[in-house]
Amino acid sequence: QKEVEQNSGPLSVPEGAIASLNCTYSDRGSQSFFWYRQYSGKSPELIMFIYSNGDKEDGRFTAQLNKASQYVSLLIRDSQPSDSATYLCAVNGDTGRRALTFGSGTRLQVQP
Amino acid sequence: GAVVSQHPSWVICKSGTSVKIECRSLDFQATTMFWYRQFPKQSLMLMATSNEGSKATYEQGVEKDKFLINHASLTLSTLTVTSAHPEDSSFYICSASPGRGLYEQYFGPGTRLTVT
């Protein structure tokens, strides 16, 4: 069983809609959670992080964390074609190693 | 803030030669740096974790004698691909972590290696 799971997509939404990206993780000891955006041919870019249950908002992005259910999500409001990318969920579970466990990513397509 | 640079951005080399890739954290000290490889349309694959002043920890299946990692300072790590072969052609990406707080990682822009 993969430690961080994401639907590979593609998730297709019309411009202006809300895109909802989901991620589940298996390590209950995980403490911090990250969303990265990766455009084709580029390296990942950190969008948001969250470590407390609930919602965290930053501009058009909202990260949601539910530790009891072991899922984290990313909402993108007013989606734009420029948001079309692969979104990677990453989890920090083993603080001793400081390594993040990445999901395989969800490809988002925003249709103009 | 949290800028990571990588050099070179792309390199073409002949089979059997070695290539060195540099990763620098420009505006913070990186206690830990990571090296990833990514093949087209595939996920990031962690190759190794390096802490300043100590030996790198390699992931299972990664040849440490082929992929030499040096983390000489808190702002610089290097990856040397020795005796490169065409199957080593890939996108190599480093990331750096301040090593405190949430352990977030900031990625460099990547190096595209082509071995002919």
PDB file of C-alpha atoms in Angstrom:
ATOM      1  CA  GLN A   1       0.000   0.000   0.000  1.00  0.00           C
ATOM      2  CA  LYS A   2       1.330   3.390  -1.032  1.00  0.00           C
ATOM      3  CA  GLU A   3       1.928   5.726   1.894  1.00  0.00           C
ATOM      4  CA  VAL A   4       0.493   8.809   0.191  1.00  0.00           C
ATOM      5  CA  GLU A   5      -2.262   8.283  -2.327  1.00  0.00           C
ATOM      6  CA  GLN A   6      -3.638  10.666  -4.895  1.00  0.00           C
ATOM      7  CA  ASN A   7      -5.942  10.187  -7.838  1.00  0.00           C
ATOM      8  CA  SER A   8      -3.758  10.605 -10.923  1.00  0.00           C
ATOM      9  CA  GLY A   9      -6.507  12.367 -12.877  1.00  0.00           C
ATOM     10  CA  PRO A  10      -6.709  14.237 -15.071  1.00  0.00           C
ATOM     11  CA  LEU A  11      -9.188  16.334 -13.147  1.00  0.00           C
ATOM     12  CA  SER A  12     -10.837  18.642 -15.615  1.00  0.00           C
ATOM     13  CA  VAL A  13     -12.693  21.762 -14.455  1.00  0.00           C
ATOM     14  CA  PRO A  14     -13.991  24.800 -16.334  1.00  0.00           C
ATOM     15  CA  GLU A  15     -12.363  28.175 -15.843  1.00  0.00           C
ATOM     16  CA  GLY A  16     -13.759  29.938 -12.789  1.00  0.00           C
ATOM     17  CA  ALA A  17     -14.826  26.747 -11.041  1.00  0.00           C
ATOM     18  CA  ILE A  18     -13.504  25.283  -7.793  1.00  0.00           C
ATOM     19  CA  ALA A  19     -10.971  22.490  -8.208  1.00  0.00           C
ATOM     20  CA  SER A  20     -10.808  19.985  -5.366  1.00  0.00           C
ATOM     21  CA  LEU A  21      -7.723  17.828  -5.007  1.00  0.00           C
ATOM     22  CA  ASN A  22      -7.561  15.057  -2.442  1.00  0.00           C
ATOM     23  CA  CYS A  23      -4.838  13.062  -0.760  1.00  0.00           C
ATOM     24  CA  THR A  24      -4.849  10.280   1.831  1.00  0.00           C
ATOM     25  CA  TYR A  25      -1.935   9.087   3.898  1.00  0.00           C
ATOM     26  CA  SER A  26      -1.250   5.977   5.906  1.00  0.00           C
ATOM     27  CA  ASP A  27       1.085   7.120   8.711  1.00  0.00           C
ATOM     28  CA  ARG A  28      -1.017   8.338  11.632  1.00  0.00           C
ATOM     29  CA  GLY A  29       2.099   9.931  13.132  1.00  0.00           C
ATOM     30  CA  SER A  30       2.423  12.369  10.231  1.00  0.00           C
ATOM     31  CA  GLN A  31       2.757  15.897  11.475  1.00  0.00           C
ATOM     32  CA  SER A  32       2.961  18.272   8.535  1.00  0.00           C
ATOM     33  CA  PHE A  33       1.454  18.270   5.097  1.00  0.00           C
ATOM     34  CA  PHE A  34       2.407  20.074   1.940  1.00  0.00           C
ATOM     35  CA  TRP A  35       0.999  20.837  -1.474  1.00  0.00           C
ATOM     36  CA  TYR A  36       3.346  21.375  -4.385  1.00  0.00           C
ATOM     37  CA  ARG A  37       2.524  22.418  -7.924  1.00  0.00           C
ATOM     38  CA  GLN A  38       4.599  21.085 -10.807  1.00  0.00           C
ATOM     39  CA  TYR A  39       4.284  22.382 -14.325  1.00  0.00           C
ATOM     40  CA  SER A  40       5.325  20.054 -17.119  1.00  0.00           C
ATOM     41  CA  GLY A  41       9.105  20.015 -17.470  1.00  0.00           C
ATOM     42  CA  LYS A  42       9.630  22.102 -14.337  1.00  0.00           C
ATOM     43  CA  SER A  43      10.470  21.344 -10.734  1.00  0.00           C
ATOM     44  CA  PRO A  44       7.878  21.363  -7.923  1.00  0.00           C
ATOM     45  CA  GLU A  45       6.927  24.638  -6.275  1.00  0.00           C
ATOM     46  CA  LEU A  46       5.635  24.796  -2.705  1.00  0.00           C
ATOM     47  CA  ILE A  47       2.108  26.217  -2.606  1.00  0.00           C
ATOM     48  CA  MET A  48       0.931  25.616   0.937  1.00  0.00           C
ATOM     49  CA  PHE A  49       1.554  23.675   4.083  1.00  0.00           C
ATOM     50  CA  ILE A  50      -0.743  22.775   6.948  1.00  0.00           C
ATOM     51  CA  TYR A  51      -0.224  21.037  10.264  1.00  0.00           C
ATOM     52  CA  SER A  52      -3.409  21.628  12.275  1.00  0.00           C
ATOM     53  CA  ASN A  53      -6.818  20.123  11.677  1.00  0.00           C
ATOM     54  CA  GLY A  54      -9.133  22.420   9.821  1.00  0.00           C
ATOM     55  CA  ASP A  55      -8.759  24.857   6.966  1.00  0.00           C
ATOM     56  CA  LYS A  56      -5.953  27.167   5.993  1.00  0.00           C
ATOM     57  CA  GLU A  57      -6.524  29.783   3.335  1.00  0.00           C
ATOM     58  CA  ASP A  58      -3.998  31.613   1.175  1.00  0.00           C
ATOM     59  CA  GLY A  59      -5.462  33.650  -1.649  1.00  0.00           C
ATOM     60  CA  ARG A  60      -7.359  31.337  -3.983  1.00  0.00           C
ATOM     61  CA  PHE A  61      -5.975  28.253  -2.270  1.00  0.00           C
ATOM     62  CA  THR A  62      -7.413  26.489   0.776  1.00  0.00           C
ATOM     63  CA  ALA A  63      -5.773  23.478   2.365  1.00  0.00           C
ATOM     64  CA  GLN A  64      -7.911  21.224   4.531  1.00  0.00           C
ATOM     65  CA  LEU A  65      -6.616  18.666   7.005  1.00  0.00           C
ATOM     66  CA  ASN A  66      -8.481  15.922   8.812  1.00  0.00           C
ATOM     67  CA  LYS A  67      -6.059  13.834  10.834  1.00  0.00           C
ATOM     68  CA  ALA A  68      -8.735  11.478  12.161  1.00  0.00           C
ATOM     69  CA  SER A  69      -9.650  10.489   8.611  1.00  0.00           C
ATOM     70  CA  GLN A  70      -6.067  10.819   7.401  1.00  0.00           C
ATOM     71  CA  TYR A  71      -6.802  13.018   4.471  1.00  0.00           C
ATOM     72  CA  VAL A  72      -5.672  16.385   3.250  1.00  0.00           C
ATOM     73  CA  SER A  73      -7.186  18.344   0.417  1.00  0.00           C
ATOM     74  CA  LEU A  74      -6.484  21.426  -1.651  1.00  0.00           C
ATOM     75  CA  LEU A  75      -9.221  23.661  -3.003  1.00  0.00           C
ATOM     76  CA  ILE A  76      -8.490  26.104  -5.781  1.00  0.00           C
ATOM     77  CA  ARG A  77     -11.153  28.758  -6.185  1.00  0.00           C
ATOM     78  CA  ASP A  78     -11.750  30.659  -9.423  1.00  0.00           C
ATOM     79  CA  SER A  79      -9.566  28.185 -11.320  1.00  0.00           C
ATOM     80  CA  GLN A  80      -7.535  29.636 -14.156  1.00  0.00           C
ATOM     81  CA  PRO A  81      -5.950  27.924 -17.171  1.00  0.00           C
ATOM     82  CA  SER A  82      -2.583  28.817 -15.610  1.00  0.00           C
ATOM     83  CA  ASP A  83      -3.478  26.514 -12.706  1.00  0.00           C
ATOM     84  CA  SER A  84      -3.238  23.547 -15.083  1.00  0.00           C
ATOM     85  CA  ALA A  85      -0.405  21.465 -13.634  1.00  0.00           C
ATOM     86  CA  THR A  86       0.279  18.390 -11.552  1.00  0.00           C
ATOM     87  CA  TYR A  87      -0.346  18.855  -7.839  1.00  0.00           C
ATOM     88  CA  LEU A  88       1.759  16.817  -5.457  1.00  0.00           C
ATOM     89  CA  CYS A  89       0.749  16.042  -1.917  1.00  0.00           C
ATOM     90  CA  ALA A  90       3.642  15.481   0.506  1.00  0.00           C
ATOM     91  CA  VAL A  91       3.658  14.304   4.081  1.00  0.00           C
ATOM     92  CA  ASN A  92       6.290  14.537   6.763  1.00  0.00           C
ATOM     93  CA  GLY A  93       5.979  11.492   8.948  1.00  0.00           C
ATOM     94  CA  ASP A  94       9.473  10.586   9.967  1.00  0.00           C
ATOM     95  CA  THR A  95      10.956  13.704  11.523  1.00  0.00           C
ATOM     96  CA  GLY A  96      14.174  11.862  12.169  1.00  0.00           C
ATOM     97  CA  ARG A  97      14.916  11.656   8.464  1.00  0.00           C
ATOM     98  CA  ARG A  98      13.333  14.983   7.563  1.00  0.00           C
ATOM     99  CA  ALA A  99      12.284  13.429   4.290  1.00  0.00           C
ATOM    100  CA  LEU A 100       8.882  14.004   2.778  1.00  0.00           C
ATOM    101  CA  THR A 101       6.815  11.236   1.283  1.00  0.00           C
ATOM    102  CA  PHE A 102       5.271  12.371  -1.970  1.00  0.00           C
ATOM    103  CA  GLY A 103       2.147  11.176  -3.665  1.00  0.00           C
ATOM    104  CA  SER A 104       2.299  10.531  -7.381  1.00  0.00           C
ATOM    105  CA  GLY A 105       0.326  13.678  -8.112  1.00  0.00           C
ATOM    106  CA  THR A 106      -3.002  14.705  -9.611  1.00  0.00           C
ATOM    107  CA  ARG A 107      -3.014  16.334 -13.009  1.00  0.00           C
ATOM    108  CA  LEU A 108      -5.402  19.292 -13.150  1.00  0.00           C
ATOM    109  CA  GLN A 109      -6.700  20.690 -16.406  1.00  0.00           C
ATOM    110  CA  VAL A 110      -8.591  23.977 -16.350  1.00  0.00           C
ATOM    111  CA  GLN A 111     -10.600  24.411 -19.513  1.00  0.00           C
ATOM    112  CA  PRO A 112     -10.927  27.999 -20.818  1.00  0.00           C
TER     113      PRO A 112
ATOM    114  CA  GLY B   1      12.842  33.947   0.274  1.00  0.00           C
ATOM    115  CA  ALA B   2      13.683  30.192   0.188  1.00  0.00           C
ATOM    116  CA  VAL B   3      15.434  30.179  -3.167  1.00  0.00           C
ATOM    117  CA  VAL B   4      17.371  27.152  -4.353  1.00  0.00           C
ATOM    118  CA  SER B   5      19.535  27.222  -7.441  1.00  0.00           C
ATOM    119  CA  GLN B   6      20.898  24.380  -9.518  1.00  0.00           C
ATOM    120  CA  HIS B   7      23.676  24.365 -12.050  1.00  0.00           C
ATOM    121  CA  PRO B   8      23.780  23.479 -14.839  1.00  0.00           C
ATOM    122  CA  SER B   9      20.154  23.600 -15.957  1.00  0.00           C
ATOM    123  CA  TRP B  10      20.907  21.135 -18.718  1.00  0.00           C
ATOM    124  CA  VAL B  11      23.895  19.081 -19.762  1.00  0.00           C
ATOM    125  CA  ILE B  12      24.729  16.692 -22.553  1.00  0.00           C
ATOM    126  CA  CYS B  13      27.601  14.296 -22.016  1.00  0.00           C
ATOM    127  CA  LYS B  14      29.069  11.248 -23.666  1.00  0.00           C
ATOM    128  CA  SER B  15      28.644   7.776 -22.276  1.00  0.00           C
ATOM    129  CA  GLY B  16      31.364   6.926 -19.771  1.00  0.00           C
ATOM    130  CA  THR B  17      32.047  10.459 -18.619  1.00  0.00           C
ATOM    131  CA  SER B  18      31.128  12.027 -15.270  1.00  0.00           C
ATOM    132  CA  VAL B  19      28.863  14.970 -14.642  1.00  0.00           C
ATOM    133  CA  LYS B  20      28.651  17.160 -11.545  1.00  0.00           C
ATOM    134  CA  ILE B  21      25.490  19.014 -10.593  1.00  0.00           C
ATOM    135  CA  GLU B  22      25.519  21.764  -7.968  1.00  0.00           C
ATOM    136  CA  CYS B  23      22.662  22.698  -5.675  1.00  0.00           C
ATOM    137  CA  ARG B  24      22.759  25.873  -3.601  1.00  0.00           C
ATOM    138  CA  SER B  25      20.388  27.394  -1.084  1.00  0.00           C
ATOM    139  CA  LEU B  26      20.710  31.115  -1.721  1.00  0.00           C
ATOM    140  CA  ASP B  27      18.947  32.749   1.203  1.00  0.00           C
ATOM    141  CA  PHE B  28      18.831  30.167   3.952  1.00  0.00           C
ATOM    142  CA  GLN B  29      20.986  27.521   5.509  1.00  0.00           C
ATOM    143  CA  ALA B  30      20.013  24.019   4.479  1.00  0.00           C
ATOM    144  CA  THR B  31      20.643  21.479   7.165  1.00  0.00           C
ATOM    145  CA  THR B  32      19.423  18.783   4.856  1.00  0.00           C
ATOM    146  CA  MET B  33      19.389  18.514   1.084  1.00  0.00           C
ATOM    147  CA  PHE B  34      17.691  15.918  -1.049  1.00  0.00           C
ATOM    148  CA  TRP B  35      18.298  14.634  -4.550  1.00  0.00           C
ATOM    149  CA  TYR B  36      15.495  13.373  -6.744  1.00  0.00           C
ATOM    150  CA  ARG B  37      15.240  11.931 -10.208  1.00  0.00           C
ATOM    151  CA  GLN B  38      12.197  12.149 -12.412  1.00  0.00           C
ATOM    152  CA  PHE B  39      11.616  10.357 -15.685  1.00  0.00           C
ATOM    153  CA  PRO B  40       9.057  11.745 -18.167  1.00  0.00           C
ATOM    154  CA  LYS B  41       5.486  11.479 -16.929  1.00  0.00           C
ATOM    155  CA  GLN B  42       6.595   9.698 -13.778  1.00  0.00           C
ATOM    156  CA  SER B  43       6.676  10.599 -10.106  1.00  0.00           C
ATOM    157  CA  LEU B  44       9.561  12.112  -8.204  1.00  0.00           C
ATOM    158  CA  MET B  45      11.943   9.454  -7.000  1.00  0.00           C
ATOM    159  CA  LEU B  46      14.047  10.247  -3.960  1.00  0.00           C
ATOM    160  CA  MET B  47      17.623   9.163  -4.547  1.00  0.00           C
ATOM    161  CA  ALA B  48      19.379  10.277  -1.395  1.00  0.00           C
ATOM    162  CA  THR B  49      19.317  12.538   1.625  1.00  0.00           C
ATOM    163  CA  SER B  50      22.377  14.469   2.670  1.00  0.00           C
ATOM    164  CA  ASN B  51      23.162  16.331   5.845  1.00  0.00           C
ATOM    165  CA  GLU B  52      25.930  18.875   6.020  1.00  0.00           C
ATOM    166  CA  GLY B  53      29.230  17.322   6.973  1.00  0.00           C
ATOM    167  CA  SER B  54      28.077  13.708   6.960  1.00  0.00           C
ATOM    168  CA  LYS B  55      27.656  10.905   4.480  1.00  0.00           C
ATOM    169  CA  ALA B  56      24.551  10.793   2.364  1.00  0.00           C
ATOM    170  CA  THR B  57      21.820   8.261   2.983  1.00  0.00           C
ATOM    171  CA  TYR B  58      20.848   6.526  -0.241  1.00  0.00           C
ATOM    172  CA  GLU B  59      17.461   5.030  -1.029  1.00  0.00           C
ATOM    173  CA  GLN B  60      17.220   1.365  -1.762  1.00  0.00           C
ATOM    174  CA  GLY B  61      18.326   0.534  -5.284  1.00  0.00           C
ATOM    175  CA  VAL B  62      20.382   3.704  -5.778  1.00  0.00           C
ATOM    176  CA  GLU B  63      24.061   2.966  -6.384  1.00  0.00           C
ATOM    177  CA  LYS B  64      26.080   5.143  -4.037  1.00  0.00           C
ATOM    178  CA  ASP B  65      29.284   4.566  -6.003  1.00  0.00           C
ATOM    179  CA  LYS B  66      27.627   5.815  -9.154  1.00  0.00           C
ATOM    180  CA  PHE B  67      25.815   8.802  -7.683  1.00  0.00           C
ATOM    181  CA  LEU B  68      28.305  10.580  -5.448  1.00  0.00           C
ATOM    182  CA  ILE B  69      26.846  13.180  -3.136  1.00  0.00           C
ATOM    183  CA  ASN B  70      28.804  15.765  -1.200  1.00  0.00           C
ATOM    184  CA  HIS B  71      27.229  18.249   1.202  1.00  0.00           C
ATOM    185  CA  ALA B  72      30.238  20.346   2.023  1.00  0.00           C
ATOM    186  CA  SER B  73      28.496  23.333   3.534  1.00  0.00           C
ATOM    187  CA  LEU B  74      25.099  24.494   4.751  1.00  0.00           C
ATOM    188  CA  THR B  75      24.410  26.050   1.367  1.00  0.00           C
ATOM    189  CA  LEU B  76      25.960  23.653  -1.138  1.00  0.00           C
ATOM    190  CA  SER B  77      25.437  20.051  -2.141  1.00  0.00           C
ATOM    191  CA  THR B  78      26.748  18.350  -5.245  1.00  0.00           C
ATOM    192  CA  LEU B  79      25.681  15.243  -7.123  1.00  0.00           C
ATOM    193  CA  THR B  80      28.213  13.582  -9.400  1.00  0.00           C
ATOM    194  CA  VAL B  81      26.973  11.000 -11.860  1.00  0.00           C
ATOM    195  CA  THR B  82      29.989   8.839 -12.547  1.00  0.00           C
ATOM    196  CA  SER B  83      30.507   6.817 -15.729  1.00  0.00           C
ATOM    197  CA  ALA B  84      27.189   8.006 -17.074  1.00  0.00           C
ATOM    198  CA  HIS B  85      25.183   5.815 -19.420  1.00  0.00           C
ATOM    199  CA  PRO B  86      22.180   6.624 -21.598  1.00  0.00           C
ATOM    200  CA  GLU B  87      19.829   5.095 -19.018  1.00  0.00           C
ATOM    201  CA  ASP B  88      21.000   7.788 -16.562  1.00  0.00           C
ATOM    202  CA  SER B  89      19.406  10.422 -18.779  1.00  0.00           C
ATOM    203  CA  SER B  90      16.764  12.048 -16.624  1.00  0.00           C
ATOM    204  CA  PHE B  91      15.641  15.204 -14.837  1.00  0.00           C
ATOM    205  CA  TYR B  92      17.611  15.575 -11.605  1.00  0.00           C
ATOM    206  CA  ILE B  93      16.140  17.879  -8.986  1.00  0.00           C
ATOM    207  CA  CYS B  94      17.559  18.902  -5.645  1.00  0.00           C
ATOM    208  CA  SER B  95      15.661  20.294  -2.709  1.00  0.00           C
ATOM    209  CA  ALA B  96      16.780  21.951   0.480  1.00  0.00           C
ATOM    210  CA  SER B  97      15.223  22.050   3.902  1.00  0.00           C
ATOM    211  CA  PRO B  98      15.946  24.524   6.671  1.00  0.00           C
ATOM    212  CA  GLY B  99      15.682  21.503   8.923  1.00  0.00           C
ATOM    213  CA  ARG B 100      13.501  23.082  11.550  1.00  0.00           C
ATOM    214  CA  GLY B 101       9.817  23.630  12.055  1.00  0.00           C
ATOM    215  CA  LEU B 102       7.765  21.741   9.534  1.00  0.00           C
ATOM    216  CA  TYR B 103      10.674  20.410   7.472  1.00  0.00           C
ATOM    217  CA  GLU B 104       9.340  21.889   4.271  1.00  0.00           C
ATOM    218  CA  GLN B 105      11.483  21.432   1.192  1.00  0.00           C
ATOM    219  CA  TYR B 106      12.261  24.019  -1.450  1.00  0.00           C
ATOM    220  CA  PHE B 107      13.171  22.711  -4.854  1.00  0.00           C
ATOM    221  CA  GLY B 108      15.813  23.845  -7.280  1.00  0.00           C
ATOM    222  CA  PRO B 109      14.851  24.303 -10.942  1.00  0.00           C
ATOM    223  CA  GLY B 110      16.309  20.927 -11.921  1.00  0.00           C
ATOM    224  CA  THR B 111      19.008  19.704 -14.268  1.00  0.00           C
ATOM    225  CA  ARG B 112      18.157  17.851 -17.426  1.00  0.00           C
ATOM    226  CA  LEU B 113      20.878  15.306 -18.170  1.00  0.00           C
ATOM    227  CA  THR B 114      21.200  13.663 -21.564  1.00  0.00           C
ATOM    228  CA  VAL B 115      23.824  10.966 -22.015  1.00  0.00           C
ATOM    229  CA  THR B 116      24.671  10.139 -25.615  1.00  0.00           C
TER     230      THR B 116
END
